[in-house]
Short mmCIF file of N, CA, C and O in Angstrom, two decimals:
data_model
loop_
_atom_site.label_atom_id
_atom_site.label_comp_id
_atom_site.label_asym_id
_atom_site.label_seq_id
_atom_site.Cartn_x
_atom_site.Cartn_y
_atom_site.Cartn_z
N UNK A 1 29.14 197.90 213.72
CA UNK A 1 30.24 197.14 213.16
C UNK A 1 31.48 198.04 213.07
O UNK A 1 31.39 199.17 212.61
N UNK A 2 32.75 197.48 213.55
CA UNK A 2 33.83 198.43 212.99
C UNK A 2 34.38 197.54 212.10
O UNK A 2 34.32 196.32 211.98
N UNK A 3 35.09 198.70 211.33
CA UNK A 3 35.89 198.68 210.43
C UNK A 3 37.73 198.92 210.59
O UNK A 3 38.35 199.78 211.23
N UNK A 4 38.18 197.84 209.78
CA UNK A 4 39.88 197.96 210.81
C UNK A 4 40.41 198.93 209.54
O UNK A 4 39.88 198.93 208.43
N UNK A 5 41.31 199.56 209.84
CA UNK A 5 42.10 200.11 208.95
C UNK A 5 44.00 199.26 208.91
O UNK A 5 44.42 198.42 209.71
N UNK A 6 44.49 199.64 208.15
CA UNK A 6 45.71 199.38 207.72
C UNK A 6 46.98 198.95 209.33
O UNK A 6 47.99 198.25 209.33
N UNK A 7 46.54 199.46 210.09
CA UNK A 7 47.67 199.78 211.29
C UNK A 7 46.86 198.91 212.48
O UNK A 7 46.09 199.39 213.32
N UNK A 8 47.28 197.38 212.30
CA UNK A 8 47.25 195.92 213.29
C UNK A 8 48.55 195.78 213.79
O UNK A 8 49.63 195.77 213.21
N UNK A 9 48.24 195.69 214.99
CA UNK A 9 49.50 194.97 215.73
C UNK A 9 49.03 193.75 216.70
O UNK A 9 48.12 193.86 217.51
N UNK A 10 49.91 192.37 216.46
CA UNK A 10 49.06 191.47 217.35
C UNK A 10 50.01 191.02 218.12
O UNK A 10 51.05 190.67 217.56
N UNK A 11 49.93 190.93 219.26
CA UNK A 11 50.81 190.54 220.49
C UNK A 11 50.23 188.91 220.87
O UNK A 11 49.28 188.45 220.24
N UNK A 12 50.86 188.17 221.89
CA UNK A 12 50.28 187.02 222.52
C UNK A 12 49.04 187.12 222.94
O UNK A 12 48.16 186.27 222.76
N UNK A 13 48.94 188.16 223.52
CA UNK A 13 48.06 188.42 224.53
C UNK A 13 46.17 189.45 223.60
O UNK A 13 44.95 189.32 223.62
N UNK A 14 47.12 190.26 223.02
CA UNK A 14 46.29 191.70 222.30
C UNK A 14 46.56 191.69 220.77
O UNK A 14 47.54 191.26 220.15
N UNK A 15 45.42 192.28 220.34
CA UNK A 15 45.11 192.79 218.98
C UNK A 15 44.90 194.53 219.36
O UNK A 15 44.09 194.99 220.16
N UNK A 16 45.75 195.17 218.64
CA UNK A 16 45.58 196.65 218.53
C UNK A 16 45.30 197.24 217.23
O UNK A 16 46.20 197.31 216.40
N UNK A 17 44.02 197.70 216.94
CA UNK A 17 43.78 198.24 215.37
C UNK A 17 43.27 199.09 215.42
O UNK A 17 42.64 199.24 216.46
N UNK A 18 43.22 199.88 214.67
CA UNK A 18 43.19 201.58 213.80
C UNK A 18 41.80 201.15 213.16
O UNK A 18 41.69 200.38 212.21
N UNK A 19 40.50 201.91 214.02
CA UNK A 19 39.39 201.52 212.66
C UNK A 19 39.10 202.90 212.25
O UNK A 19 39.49 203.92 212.81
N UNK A 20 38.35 202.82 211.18
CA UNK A 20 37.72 203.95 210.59
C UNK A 20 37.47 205.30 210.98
O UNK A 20 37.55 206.24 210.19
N UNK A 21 37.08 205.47 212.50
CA UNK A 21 36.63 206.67 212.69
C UNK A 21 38.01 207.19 213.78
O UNK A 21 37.80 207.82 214.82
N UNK A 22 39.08 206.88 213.40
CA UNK A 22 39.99 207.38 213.84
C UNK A 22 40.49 207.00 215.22
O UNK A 22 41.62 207.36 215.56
N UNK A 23 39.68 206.25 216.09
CA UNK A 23 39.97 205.77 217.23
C UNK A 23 40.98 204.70 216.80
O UNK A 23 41.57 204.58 215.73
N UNK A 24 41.03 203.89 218.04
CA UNK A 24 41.72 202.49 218.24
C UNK A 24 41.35 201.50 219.08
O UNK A 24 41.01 201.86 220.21
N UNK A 25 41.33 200.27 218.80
CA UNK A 25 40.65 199.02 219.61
C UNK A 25 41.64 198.84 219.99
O UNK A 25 42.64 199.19 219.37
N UNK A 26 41.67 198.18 221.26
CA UNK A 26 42.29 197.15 222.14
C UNK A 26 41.96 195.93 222.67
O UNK A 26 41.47 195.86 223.80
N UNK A 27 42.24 194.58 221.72
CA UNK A 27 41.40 193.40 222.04
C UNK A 27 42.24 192.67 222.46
O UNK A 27 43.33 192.38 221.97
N UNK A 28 41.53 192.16 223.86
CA UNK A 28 42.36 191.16 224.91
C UNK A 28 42.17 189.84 223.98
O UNK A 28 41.03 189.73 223.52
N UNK A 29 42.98 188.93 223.68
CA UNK A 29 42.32 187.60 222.98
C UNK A 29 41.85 186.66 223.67
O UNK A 29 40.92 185.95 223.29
N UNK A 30 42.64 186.49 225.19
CA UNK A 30 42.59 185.30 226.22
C UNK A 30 40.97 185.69 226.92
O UNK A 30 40.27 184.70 227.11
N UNK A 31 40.42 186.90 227.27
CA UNK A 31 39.24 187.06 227.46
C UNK A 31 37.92 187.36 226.66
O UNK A 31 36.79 186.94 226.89
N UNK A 32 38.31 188.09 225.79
CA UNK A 32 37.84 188.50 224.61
C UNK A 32 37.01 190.14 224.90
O UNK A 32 36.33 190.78 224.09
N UNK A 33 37.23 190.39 225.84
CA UNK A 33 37.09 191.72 226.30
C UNK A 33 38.04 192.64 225.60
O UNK A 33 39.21 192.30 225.50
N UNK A 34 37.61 193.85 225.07
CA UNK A 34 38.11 195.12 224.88
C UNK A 34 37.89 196.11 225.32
O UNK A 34 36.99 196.11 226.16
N UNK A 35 38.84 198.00 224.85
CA UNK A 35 38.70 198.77 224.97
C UNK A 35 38.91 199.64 224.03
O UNK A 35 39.87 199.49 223.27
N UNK A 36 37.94 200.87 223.90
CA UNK A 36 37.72 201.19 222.94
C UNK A 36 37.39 202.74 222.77
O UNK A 36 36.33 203.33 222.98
N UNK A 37 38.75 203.26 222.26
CA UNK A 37 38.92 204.80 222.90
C UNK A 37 38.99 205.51 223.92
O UNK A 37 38.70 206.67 224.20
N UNK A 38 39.76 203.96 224.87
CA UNK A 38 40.30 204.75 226.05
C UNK A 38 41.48 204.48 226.32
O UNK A 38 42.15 203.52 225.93
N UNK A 39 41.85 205.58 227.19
CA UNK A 39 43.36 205.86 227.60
C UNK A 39 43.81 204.74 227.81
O UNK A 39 42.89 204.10 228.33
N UNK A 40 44.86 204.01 227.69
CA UNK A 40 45.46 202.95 228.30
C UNK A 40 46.78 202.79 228.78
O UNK A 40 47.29 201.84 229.36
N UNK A 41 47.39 204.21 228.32
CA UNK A 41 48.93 204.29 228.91
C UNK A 41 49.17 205.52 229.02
O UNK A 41 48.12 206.06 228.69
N UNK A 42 50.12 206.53 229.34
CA UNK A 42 50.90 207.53 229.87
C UNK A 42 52.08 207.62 229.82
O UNK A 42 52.88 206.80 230.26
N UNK A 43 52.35 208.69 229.23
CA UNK A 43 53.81 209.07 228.93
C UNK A 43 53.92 210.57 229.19
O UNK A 43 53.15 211.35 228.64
N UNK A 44 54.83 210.95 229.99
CA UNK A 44 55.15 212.47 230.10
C UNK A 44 53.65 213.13 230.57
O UNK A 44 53.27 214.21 230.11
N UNK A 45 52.92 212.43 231.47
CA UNK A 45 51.94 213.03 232.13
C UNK A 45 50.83 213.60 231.13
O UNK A 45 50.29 214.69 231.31
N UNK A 46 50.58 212.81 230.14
CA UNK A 46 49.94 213.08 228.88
C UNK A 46 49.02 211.90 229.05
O UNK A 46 49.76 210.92 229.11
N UNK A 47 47.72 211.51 229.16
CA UNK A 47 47.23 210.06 229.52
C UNK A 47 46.99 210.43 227.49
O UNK A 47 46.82 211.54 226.98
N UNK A 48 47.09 208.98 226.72
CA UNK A 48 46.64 209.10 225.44
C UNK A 48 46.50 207.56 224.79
O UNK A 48 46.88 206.46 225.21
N UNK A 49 45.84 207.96 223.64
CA UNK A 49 45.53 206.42 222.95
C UNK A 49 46.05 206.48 221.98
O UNK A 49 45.45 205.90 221.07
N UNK A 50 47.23 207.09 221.63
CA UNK A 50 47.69 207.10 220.31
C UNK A 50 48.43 205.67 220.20
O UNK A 50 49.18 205.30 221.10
N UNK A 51 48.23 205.02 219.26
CA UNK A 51 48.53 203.60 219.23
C UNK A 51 50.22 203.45 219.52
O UNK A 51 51.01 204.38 219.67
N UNK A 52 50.53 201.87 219.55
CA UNK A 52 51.66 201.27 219.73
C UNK A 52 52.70 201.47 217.97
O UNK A 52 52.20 201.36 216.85
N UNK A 53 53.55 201.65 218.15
CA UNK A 53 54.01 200.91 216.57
C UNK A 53 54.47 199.86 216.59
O UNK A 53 54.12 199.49 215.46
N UNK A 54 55.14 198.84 217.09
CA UNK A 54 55.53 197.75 216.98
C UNK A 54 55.51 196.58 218.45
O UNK A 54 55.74 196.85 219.63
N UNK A 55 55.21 195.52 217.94
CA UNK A 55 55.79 194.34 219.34
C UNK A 55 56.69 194.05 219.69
O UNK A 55 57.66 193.95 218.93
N UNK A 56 56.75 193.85 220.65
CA UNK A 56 58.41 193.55 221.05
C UNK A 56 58.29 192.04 221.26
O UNK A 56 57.16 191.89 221.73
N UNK A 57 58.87 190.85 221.15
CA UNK A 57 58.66 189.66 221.05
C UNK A 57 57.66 189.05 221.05
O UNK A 57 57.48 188.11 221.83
N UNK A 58 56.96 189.37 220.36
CA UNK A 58 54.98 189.11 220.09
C UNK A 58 54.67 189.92 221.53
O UNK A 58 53.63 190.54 221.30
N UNK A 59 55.11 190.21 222.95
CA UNK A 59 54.36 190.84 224.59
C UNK A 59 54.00 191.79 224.28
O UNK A 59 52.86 192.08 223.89
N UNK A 60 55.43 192.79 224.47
CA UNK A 60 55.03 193.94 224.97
C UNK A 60 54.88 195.08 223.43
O UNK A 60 55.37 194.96 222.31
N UNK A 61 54.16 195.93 223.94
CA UNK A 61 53.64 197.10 222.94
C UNK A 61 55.17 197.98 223.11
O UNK A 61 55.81 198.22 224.13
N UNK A 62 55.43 198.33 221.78
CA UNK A 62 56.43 199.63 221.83
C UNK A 62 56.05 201.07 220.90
O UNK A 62 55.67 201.15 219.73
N UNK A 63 56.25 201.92 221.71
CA UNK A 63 55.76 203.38 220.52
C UNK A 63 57.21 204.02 220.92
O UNK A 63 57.64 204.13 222.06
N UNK A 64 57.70 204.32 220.01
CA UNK A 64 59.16 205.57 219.71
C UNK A 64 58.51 206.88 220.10
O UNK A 64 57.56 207.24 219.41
N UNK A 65 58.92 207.72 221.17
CA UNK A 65 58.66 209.19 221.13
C UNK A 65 59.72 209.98 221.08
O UNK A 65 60.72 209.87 221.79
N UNK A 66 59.55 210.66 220.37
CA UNK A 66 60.80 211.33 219.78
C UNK A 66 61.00 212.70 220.37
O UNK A 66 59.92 213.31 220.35
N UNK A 67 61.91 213.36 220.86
CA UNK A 67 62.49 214.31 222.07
C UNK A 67 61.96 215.75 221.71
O UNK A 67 61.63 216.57 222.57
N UNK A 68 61.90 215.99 220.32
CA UNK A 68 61.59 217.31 220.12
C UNK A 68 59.92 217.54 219.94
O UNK A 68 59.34 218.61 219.81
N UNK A 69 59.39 216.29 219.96
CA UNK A 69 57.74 216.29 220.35
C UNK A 69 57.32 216.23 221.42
O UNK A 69 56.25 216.81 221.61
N UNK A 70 58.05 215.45 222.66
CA UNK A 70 58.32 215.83 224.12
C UNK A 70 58.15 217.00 224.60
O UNK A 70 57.43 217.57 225.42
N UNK A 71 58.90 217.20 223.96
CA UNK A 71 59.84 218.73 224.20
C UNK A 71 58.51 220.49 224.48
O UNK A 71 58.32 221.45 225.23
N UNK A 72 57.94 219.77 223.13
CA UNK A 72 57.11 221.07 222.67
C UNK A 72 56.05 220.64 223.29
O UNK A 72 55.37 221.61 223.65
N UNK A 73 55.47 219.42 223.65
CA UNK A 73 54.56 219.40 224.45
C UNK A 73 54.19 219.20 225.76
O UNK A 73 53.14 218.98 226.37
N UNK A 74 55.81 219.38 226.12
CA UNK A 74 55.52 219.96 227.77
C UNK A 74 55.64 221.48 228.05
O UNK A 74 54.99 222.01 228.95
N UNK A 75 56.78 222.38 226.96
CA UNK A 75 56.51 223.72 226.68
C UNK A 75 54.98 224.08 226.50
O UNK A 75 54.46 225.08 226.99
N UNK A 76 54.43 223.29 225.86
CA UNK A 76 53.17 224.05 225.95
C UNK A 76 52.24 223.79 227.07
O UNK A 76 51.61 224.76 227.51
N UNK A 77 52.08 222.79 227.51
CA UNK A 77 51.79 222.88 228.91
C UNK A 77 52.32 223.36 229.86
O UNK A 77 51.66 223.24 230.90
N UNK A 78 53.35 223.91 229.96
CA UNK A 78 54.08 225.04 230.57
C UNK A 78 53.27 226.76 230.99
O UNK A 78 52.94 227.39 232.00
N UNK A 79 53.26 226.98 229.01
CA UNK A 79 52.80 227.95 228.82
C UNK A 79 50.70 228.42 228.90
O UNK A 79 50.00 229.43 228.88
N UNK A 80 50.53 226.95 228.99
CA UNK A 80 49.24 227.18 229.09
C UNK A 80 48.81 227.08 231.01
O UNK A 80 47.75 227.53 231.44
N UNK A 81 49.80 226.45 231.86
CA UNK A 81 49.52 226.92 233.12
C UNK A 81 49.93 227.97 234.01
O UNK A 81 50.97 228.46 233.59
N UNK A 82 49.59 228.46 234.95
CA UNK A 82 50.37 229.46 235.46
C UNK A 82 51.67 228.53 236.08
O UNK A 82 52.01 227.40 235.73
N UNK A 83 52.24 229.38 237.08
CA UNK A 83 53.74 228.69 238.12
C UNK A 83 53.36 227.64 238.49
O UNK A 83 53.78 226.55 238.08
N UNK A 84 52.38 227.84 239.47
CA UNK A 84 52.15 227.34 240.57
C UNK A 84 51.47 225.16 239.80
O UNK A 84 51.97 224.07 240.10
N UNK A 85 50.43 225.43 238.97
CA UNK A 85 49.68 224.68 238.19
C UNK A 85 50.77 223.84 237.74
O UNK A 85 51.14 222.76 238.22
N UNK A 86 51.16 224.39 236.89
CA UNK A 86 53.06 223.74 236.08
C UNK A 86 53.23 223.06 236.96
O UNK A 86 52.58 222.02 236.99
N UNK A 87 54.18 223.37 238.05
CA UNK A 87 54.75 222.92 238.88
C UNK A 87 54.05 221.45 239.48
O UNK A 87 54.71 220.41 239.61
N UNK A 88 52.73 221.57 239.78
CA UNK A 88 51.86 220.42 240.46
C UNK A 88 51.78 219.31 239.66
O UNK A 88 51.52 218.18 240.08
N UNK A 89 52.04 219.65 238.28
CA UNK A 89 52.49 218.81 237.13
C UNK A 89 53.20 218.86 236.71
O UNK A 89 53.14 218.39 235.57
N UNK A 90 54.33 219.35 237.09
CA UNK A 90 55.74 218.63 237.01
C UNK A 90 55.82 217.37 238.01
O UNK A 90 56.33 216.29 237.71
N UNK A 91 55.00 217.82 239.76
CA UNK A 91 55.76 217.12 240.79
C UNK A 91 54.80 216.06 240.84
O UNK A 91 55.05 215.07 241.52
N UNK A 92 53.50 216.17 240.05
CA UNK A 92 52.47 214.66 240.07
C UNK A 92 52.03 214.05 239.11
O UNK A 92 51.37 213.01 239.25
N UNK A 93 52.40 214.73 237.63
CA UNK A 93 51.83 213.95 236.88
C UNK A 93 53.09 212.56 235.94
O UNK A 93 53.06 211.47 235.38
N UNK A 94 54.24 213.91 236.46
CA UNK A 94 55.29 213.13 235.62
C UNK A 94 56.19 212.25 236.80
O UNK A 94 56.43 212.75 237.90
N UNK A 95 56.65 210.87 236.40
CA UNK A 95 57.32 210.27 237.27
C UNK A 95 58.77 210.82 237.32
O UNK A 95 59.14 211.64 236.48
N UNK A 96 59.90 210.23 238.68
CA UNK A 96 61.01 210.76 238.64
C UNK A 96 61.61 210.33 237.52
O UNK A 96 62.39 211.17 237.06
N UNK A 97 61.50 209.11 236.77
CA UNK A 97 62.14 208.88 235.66
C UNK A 97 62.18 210.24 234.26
O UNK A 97 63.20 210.70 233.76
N UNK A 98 60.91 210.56 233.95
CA UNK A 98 60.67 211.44 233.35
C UNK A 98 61.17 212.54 233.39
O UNK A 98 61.67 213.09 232.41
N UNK A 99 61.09 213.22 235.00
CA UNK A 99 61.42 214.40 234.95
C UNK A 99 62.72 214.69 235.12
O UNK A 99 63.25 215.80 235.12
N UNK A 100 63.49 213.08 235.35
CA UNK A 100 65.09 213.31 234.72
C UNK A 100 65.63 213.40 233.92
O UNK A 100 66.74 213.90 233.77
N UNK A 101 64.74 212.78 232.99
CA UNK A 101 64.96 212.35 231.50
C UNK A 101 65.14 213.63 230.64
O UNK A 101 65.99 213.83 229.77
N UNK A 102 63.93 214.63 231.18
CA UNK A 102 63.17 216.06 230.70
C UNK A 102 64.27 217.17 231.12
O UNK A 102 64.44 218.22 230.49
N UNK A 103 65.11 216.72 232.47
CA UNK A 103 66.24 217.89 232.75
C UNK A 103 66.96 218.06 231.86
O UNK A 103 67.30 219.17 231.48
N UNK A 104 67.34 216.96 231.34
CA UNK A 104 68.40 216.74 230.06
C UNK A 104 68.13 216.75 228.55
O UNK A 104 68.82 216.92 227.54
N UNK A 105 67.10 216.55 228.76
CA UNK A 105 66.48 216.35 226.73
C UNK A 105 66.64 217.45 226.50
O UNK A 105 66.41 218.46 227.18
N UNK A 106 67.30 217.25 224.97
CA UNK A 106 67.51 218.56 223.98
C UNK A 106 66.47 217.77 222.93
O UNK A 106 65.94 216.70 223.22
N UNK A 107 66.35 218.17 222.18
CA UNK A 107 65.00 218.20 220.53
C UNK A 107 66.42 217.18 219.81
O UNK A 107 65.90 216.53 218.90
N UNK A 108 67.69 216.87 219.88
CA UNK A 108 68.76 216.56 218.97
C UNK A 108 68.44 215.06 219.07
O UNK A 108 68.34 214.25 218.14
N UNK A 109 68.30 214.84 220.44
CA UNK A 109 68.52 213.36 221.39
C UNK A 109 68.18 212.25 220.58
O UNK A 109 67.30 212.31 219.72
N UNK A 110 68.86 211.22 220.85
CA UNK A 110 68.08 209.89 220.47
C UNK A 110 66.49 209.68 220.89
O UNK A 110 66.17 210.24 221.93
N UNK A 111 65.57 209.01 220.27
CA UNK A 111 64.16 208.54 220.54
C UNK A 111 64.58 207.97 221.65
O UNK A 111 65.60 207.39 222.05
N UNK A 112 63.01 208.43 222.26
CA UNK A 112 63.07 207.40 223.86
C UNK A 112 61.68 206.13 223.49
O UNK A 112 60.56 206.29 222.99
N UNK A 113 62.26 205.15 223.89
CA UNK A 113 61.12 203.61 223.47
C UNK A 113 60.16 203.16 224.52
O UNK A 113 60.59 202.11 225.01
N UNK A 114 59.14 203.48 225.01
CA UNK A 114 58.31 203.31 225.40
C UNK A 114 57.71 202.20 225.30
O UNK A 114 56.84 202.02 224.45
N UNK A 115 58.21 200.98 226.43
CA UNK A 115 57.56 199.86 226.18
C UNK A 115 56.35 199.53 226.94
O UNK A 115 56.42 199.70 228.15
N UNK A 116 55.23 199.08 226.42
CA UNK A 116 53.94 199.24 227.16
C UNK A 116 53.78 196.97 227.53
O UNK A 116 53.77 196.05 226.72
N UNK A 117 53.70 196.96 228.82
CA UNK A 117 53.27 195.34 229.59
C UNK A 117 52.07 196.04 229.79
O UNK A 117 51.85 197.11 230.37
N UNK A 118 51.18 195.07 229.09
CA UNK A 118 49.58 195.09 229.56
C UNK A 118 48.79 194.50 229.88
O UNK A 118 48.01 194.40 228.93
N UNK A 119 48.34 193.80 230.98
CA UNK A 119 48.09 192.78 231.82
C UNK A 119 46.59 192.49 230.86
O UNK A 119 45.85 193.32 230.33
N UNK A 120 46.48 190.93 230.89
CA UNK A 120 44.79 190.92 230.29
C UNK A 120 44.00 191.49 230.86
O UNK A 120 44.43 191.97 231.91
N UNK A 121 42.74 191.72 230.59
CA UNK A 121 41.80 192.59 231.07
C UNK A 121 40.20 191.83 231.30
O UNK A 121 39.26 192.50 231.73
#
């Protein structure tokens, strides 16, 4: 049995909730199929399940990532590969959008909004 915690978000389509053991569900409603502690989106070549914070007109999922958390966690994947490694993830993991975005980000910047379309499943 799970248990939901405090942090629901319900879209047309999806139910996204925070249960107990720290994961997160992802429930399709139109099929009734879910997923359940797995990756489902990507940002900055980071695959992760850290949940949505808000809907955007009941559709789409939105999470705020904020520039100076960006920031430090592509520095550290920087520092944890050699040149060559870095580089192969600069040129494949991150899209051109990103790694334009990343030429320019300072830690000061406005949040970037990450809107997630997620097809039923």
């Amino acid at each position: 049995m799970l248990y939901y915690k405090d942090d629901i978000i319900i879209t047309e389509d999806f139910v996204q909730a925070g249960i107990t053991n720290g994961a997160h569900l992802l429930y399709c409603i139109p099929t009734g199929h879910y997923r359940y502690g797995l990756t489902y989106y990507t940002s900055f070549g980071s695959p992760t399940m850290l949940p949505a914070e808000y809907t955007l007109n009941g559709k789409s999922f939105v999470r705020i990532l904020q520039p100076f958390t960006i920031i430090r966690e592509i520095e550290s994947t920087k520092n944890f590969y050699n040149e060559s490694e870095y580089q192969a993830f600069w040129n494949e993991q991150l899209t051109e959008e990103e790694r334009q975005l990343l030429q320019k980000m300072t830690p000061e910047d406005n949040p970037v909004l990450m809107i997630m379309d997620i097809e039923p499943f």
